[in-house]
Short mmCIF file of C-alpha atoms and ligand atoms in Angstrom, two decimals:
data_model
loop_
_atom_site.label_atom_id
_atom_site.label_comp_id
_atom_site.label_asym_id
_atom_site.label_seq_id
_atom_site.Cartn_x
_atom_site.Cartn_y
_atom_site.Cartn_z
CA MET A 1313 -15.34 -15.95 -159.53
CA ASN A 1314 -14.75 -12.57 -157.68
CA GLY A 1315 -11.38 -15.29 -155.40
CA ARG A 1316 -14.27 -17.90 -154.81
CA PHE A 1317 -12.48 -19.65 -155.81
CA THR A 1318 -8.34 -20.29 -155.40
CA ILE A 1319 -5.90 -22.57 -156.06
CA GLU A 1320 -3.50 -23.97 -153.74
CA GLN A 1321 -0.43 -26.06 -152.93
CA GLY A 1322 -0.39 -27.66 -149.46
CA ASP A 1323 -1.95 -30.76 -147.05
CA ILE A 1324 -5.82 -30.65 -147.15
CA THR A 1325 -5.72 -31.74 -143.71
CA THR A 1326 -4.17 -28.62 -142.86
CA TYR A 1327 -6.80 -26.75 -144.26
CA ALA A 1328 -9.01 -24.67 -141.45
CA VAL A 1329 -12.33 -24.99 -143.64
CA ASP A 1330 -16.11 -26.32 -143.08
CA ALA A 1331 -15.78 -29.06 -145.00
CA ILE A 1332 -12.36 -31.05 -146.77
CA VAL A 1333 -13.02 -33.62 -149.39
CA ASN A 1334 -11.80 -37.15 -149.07
CA ALA A 1335 -10.75 -39.33 -152.33
CA ALA A 1336 -10.89 -42.37 -150.78
CA ASN A 1337 -12.20 -45.74 -151.54
CA THR A 1338 -15.43 -47.21 -151.77
CA THR A 1339 -15.15 -49.54 -148.28
CA LEU A 1340 -14.80 -45.70 -146.85
CA LEU A 1341 -12.24 -47.79 -144.11
CA GLY A 1342 -9.07 -45.51 -145.38
CA GLY A 1343 -6.31 -46.22 -147.79
CA GLY A 1344 -3.47 -44.23 -148.88
CA GLY A 1345 -2.63 -41.12 -150.20
CA VAL A 1346 -4.71 -38.46 -148.97
CA ASP A 1347 -6.98 -40.32 -147.27
CA GLY A 1348 -4.56 -42.06 -144.88
CA ALA A 1349 -3.27 -39.25 -144.49
CA ILE A 1350 -6.42 -37.48 -143.70
CA HIS A 1351 -6.80 -40.43 -140.52
CA ARG A 1352 -3.71 -39.74 -140.06
CA ALA A 1353 -5.02 -36.24 -138.99
CA ALA A 1354 -8.59 -37.04 -137.61
CA GLY A 1355 -7.97 -39.97 -135.26
CA PRO A 1356 -9.74 -42.83 -134.48
CA ASP A 1357 -13.43 -41.40 -134.54
CA LEU A 1358 -12.88 -41.12 -137.48
CA LEU A 1359 -12.45 -44.81 -138.38
CA ALA A 1360 -14.83 -45.24 -136.64
CA GLU A 1361 -17.40 -43.18 -137.80
CA CYS A 1362 -17.17 -44.29 -141.62
CA ARG A 1363 -17.73 -48.00 -140.05
CA THR A 1364 -21.25 -47.53 -139.08
CA LEU A 1365 -21.45 -46.03 -143.31
CA HIS A 1366 -21.22 -49.14 -144.75
CA GLY A 1367 -19.22 -48.45 -147.29
CA CYS A 1368 -19.68 -45.59 -150.51
CA ASP A 1369 -20.18 -46.02 -154.23
CA THR A 1370 -17.73 -44.37 -157.15
CA GLY A 1371 -19.02 -40.91 -157.48
CA GLU A 1372 -21.72 -40.49 -154.54
CA ALA A 1373 -20.32 -38.94 -151.19
CA LYS A 1374 -21.00 -39.47 -148.14
CA ILE A 1375 -20.41 -37.06 -144.57
CA THR A 1376 -19.08 -37.87 -141.33
CA GLY A 1377 -17.43 -35.20 -138.72
CA GLY A 1378 -13.97 -33.93 -138.81
CA TYR A 1379 -13.21 -34.98 -135.66
CA ARG A 1380 -9.59 -33.87 -134.80
CA LEU A 1381 -8.55 -32.07 -138.30
CA PRO A 1382 -8.59 -28.67 -137.58
CA ALA A 1383 -12.29 -28.89 -140.76
CA ARG A 1384 -15.83 -29.46 -139.52
CA TYR A 1385 -16.82 -31.71 -141.76
CA VAL A 1386 -15.07 -35.15 -144.21
CA VAL A 1387 -17.01 -35.53 -147.20
CA HIS A 1388 -16.02 -38.26 -148.67
CA THR A 1389 -15.72 -39.68 -152.54
CA PRO A 1390 -14.57 -42.88 -154.29
CA GLY A 1391 -12.98 -41.18 -157.43
CA PRO A 1392 -12.83 -43.57 -160.46
CA ILE A 1393 -9.97 -45.72 -160.90
CA TRP A 1394 -8.69 -45.14 -164.81
CA HIS A 1395 -8.99 -47.75 -167.30
CA GLY A 1396 -9.12 -45.84 -169.82
CA GLY A 1397 -11.98 -43.60 -170.36
CA THR A 1398 -13.91 -45.92 -171.90
CA HIS A 1399 -15.74 -46.91 -168.68
CA GLY A 1400 -17.87 -43.90 -168.19
CA GLU A 1401 -14.70 -42.42 -165.70
CA PRO A 1402 -15.22 -38.60 -167.19
CA GLN A 1403 -18.52 -38.73 -165.47
CA LEU A 1404 -17.90 -40.32 -162.92
CA LEU A 1405 -15.06 -38.13 -161.64
CA GLU A 1406 -17.86 -35.85 -162.30
CA ASN A 1407 -20.24 -37.03 -160.31
CA SER A 1408 -17.36 -37.40 -157.75
CA TYR A 1409 -16.81 -33.16 -157.49
CA ARG A 1410 -20.84 -32.43 -157.88
CA ASN A 1411 -22.41 -35.10 -155.39
CA SER A 1412 -18.82 -34.11 -152.50
CA LEU A 1413 -20.16 -29.93 -152.68
CA THR A 1414 -23.65 -30.95 -152.94
CA ALA A 1415 -23.16 -33.22 -150.34
CA ALA A 1416 -21.21 -30.39 -147.85
CA TRP A 1417 -24.07 -27.31 -149.16
CA ASN A 1418 -26.44 -29.87 -147.61
CA ALA A 1419 -24.90 -29.18 -144.41
CA GLY A 1420 -24.79 -25.95 -144.28
CA CYS A 1421 -20.69 -25.86 -145.45
CA ARG A 1422 -19.84 -22.84 -146.89
CA THR A 1423 -16.14 -22.88 -147.27
CA MET A 1424 -14.96 -25.96 -148.94
CA ALA A 1425 -11.12 -28.12 -150.12
CA PHE A 1426 -10.98 -30.37 -152.27
CA PRO A 1427 -7.91 -32.58 -152.89
CA SER A 1428 -7.12 -33.88 -156.84
CA ILE A 1429 -9.33 -37.19 -156.81
CA SER A 1430 -8.37 -39.39 -158.34
CA THR A 1431 -5.53 -39.10 -159.94
CA GLY A 1432 -2.62 -40.69 -157.87
CA VAL A 1433 -3.19 -44.70 -157.10
CA TYR A 1434 -6.01 -44.29 -159.38
CA ARG A 1435 -4.32 -42.71 -162.37
CA PHE A 1436 -6.62 -40.45 -163.84
CA PRO A 1437 -4.85 -38.52 -166.29
CA LEU A 1438 -4.58 -35.81 -165.20
CA ASP A 1439 -5.42 -32.82 -167.14
CA GLN A 1440 -7.65 -34.25 -167.86
CA ALA A 1441 -9.09 -34.28 -164.54
CA ALA A 1442 -8.11 -30.61 -164.07
CA HIS A 1443 -10.26 -29.71 -166.70
CA ILE A 1444 -13.40 -31.80 -165.19
CA ALA A 1445 -12.21 -30.06 -160.85
CA VAL A 1446 -12.90 -26.92 -162.16
CA ARG A 1447 -15.97 -27.60 -164.38
CA THR A 1448 -18.09 -28.97 -161.96
CA ILE A 1449 -16.57 -26.81 -159.48
CA LEU A 1450 -17.08 -23.60 -161.71
CA ASP A 1451 -20.64 -24.19 -162.15
CA PHE A 1452 -22.22 -25.28 -158.96
CA LEU A 1453 -20.34 -22.12 -157.85
CA ARG A 1454 -22.81 -20.56 -160.17
CA GLU A 1455 -25.39 -21.94 -159.08
CA HIS A 1456 -24.19 -21.24 -155.26
CA PRO A 1457 -23.65 -18.02 -155.02
CA GLU A 1458 -24.46 -17.96 -151.12
CA MET A 1459 -20.73 -20.04 -151.50
CA ASN A 1460 -17.96 -18.41 -150.01
CA ARG A 1461 -14.83 -20.47 -151.27
CA VAL A 1462 -13.72 -23.51 -153.05
CA THR A 1463 -10.10 -24.38 -152.95
CA MET A 1464 -8.39 -26.96 -154.89
CA VAL A 1465 -5.61 -27.80 -152.70
CA CYS A 1466 -2.47 -29.26 -154.17
CA PHE A 1467 -0.26 -31.92 -152.32
CA ASP A 1468 2.04 -31.06 -155.85
CA SER A 1469 3.79 -28.49 -158.16
CA ARG A 1470 2.80 -30.05 -161.26
CA THR A 1471 -0.33 -30.69 -159.54
CA ARG A 1472 -0.90 -27.42 -159.60
CA ARG A 1473 0.07 -26.72 -162.16
CA ALA A 1474 -2.58 -28.56 -164.43
CA TYR A 1475 -5.22 -27.12 -162.15
CA GLU A 1476 -4.12 -23.62 -163.19
CA SER A 1477 -4.01 -24.75 -166.24
CA ALA A 1478 -7.87 -25.81 -166.65
CA TYR A 1479 -8.35 -22.52 -165.14
CA GLN A 1480 -7.38 -19.63 -167.54
CA LYS A 1481 -9.20 -22.37 -170.37
CA LEU A 1482 -11.76 -22.26 -168.02
CA ARG A 1483 -13.13 -19.23 -166.55
P1 LIG B 794 -6.59 -41.20 -156.12
O1 LIG B 794 -7.11 -42.89 -155.58
O2 LIG B 794 -7.87 -41.44 -156.05
O3 LIG B 794 -5.68 -41.06 -157.00
P2 LIG B 794 -4.73 -40.28 -153.59
O4 LIG B 794 -4.80 -39.87 -152.72
O5 LIG B 794 -3.68 -41.76 -154.99
O6 LIG B 794 -6.05 -40.32 -154.76
O7 LIG B 794 -3.99 -39.19 -155.29
C1 LIG B 794 -4.71 -38.08 -155.50
C2 LIG B 794 -3.94 -36.29 -154.97
O8 LIG B 794 -4.05 -36.17 -153.44
C3 LIG B 794 -2.95 -36.95 -155.33
O9 LIG B 794 -2.61 -35.68 -156.25
C4 LIG B 794 -2.01 -37.11 -154.21
O10 LIG B 794 -0.80 -36.59 -154.49
C5 LIG B 794 -2.62 -36.06 -153.65
N1 LIG B 794 -2.61 -36.00 -152.02
C6 LIG B 794 -1.51 -37.22 -151.06
N2 LIG B 794 -1.85 -36.61 -149.99
C7 LIG B 794 -2.24 -35.25 -150.03
C8 LIG B 794 -2.72 -34.14 -148.66
N3 LIG B 794 -2.07 -34.34 -148.13
N4 LIG B 794 -2.68 -33.58 -149.02
C9 LIG B 794 -3.28 -32.73 -150.22
N5 LIG B 794 -3.57 -33.52 -151.00
C10 LIG B 794 -2.56 -34.61 -151.12
#
């Protein structure tokens, strides 16, 4: 992928990219995990804009400003809560990645960073989530040669290793 896809370990709130993605919940009114970290770093104006959006369905994506973040935009997507895998969870997770990529692309973004959607409190199995995430991002990059860079920002080493392993199998 000529370096257009990278996997890093870090804190997504520090990334100076066109858009960071938030693993939100369907209210879009803030929560724990990466969602809480993004709202704390962006400041109260982000929550004020989110209130005007009236929530977001699972697998869909809505874009806001980045406010005090170094990123210009935040794409908010509620990933699926894992209920055993028989409730459409894999397709919904793919939708979250693809709809987030499309929302950012349509806003003119050419650099993006993703957290590991649904693998925290939402309990999606990490290896399966990593496979779906990497496959969907690589497909999008092949379809959009002008998307310059998509980074997976993994918060811990276990998550980073799972994404690196998925990438080795898919590249
Ligand atoms: P979900 O509800 O979609 O499972 P979580 O926020 O609980 O979302 O977890 C998603 C992933 O985001 C987890 O791997 C968690 O460790 C990670 N995470 C938490 N804070 C940050 C951060 N500041 N930057 C990047 N990833 C983070």
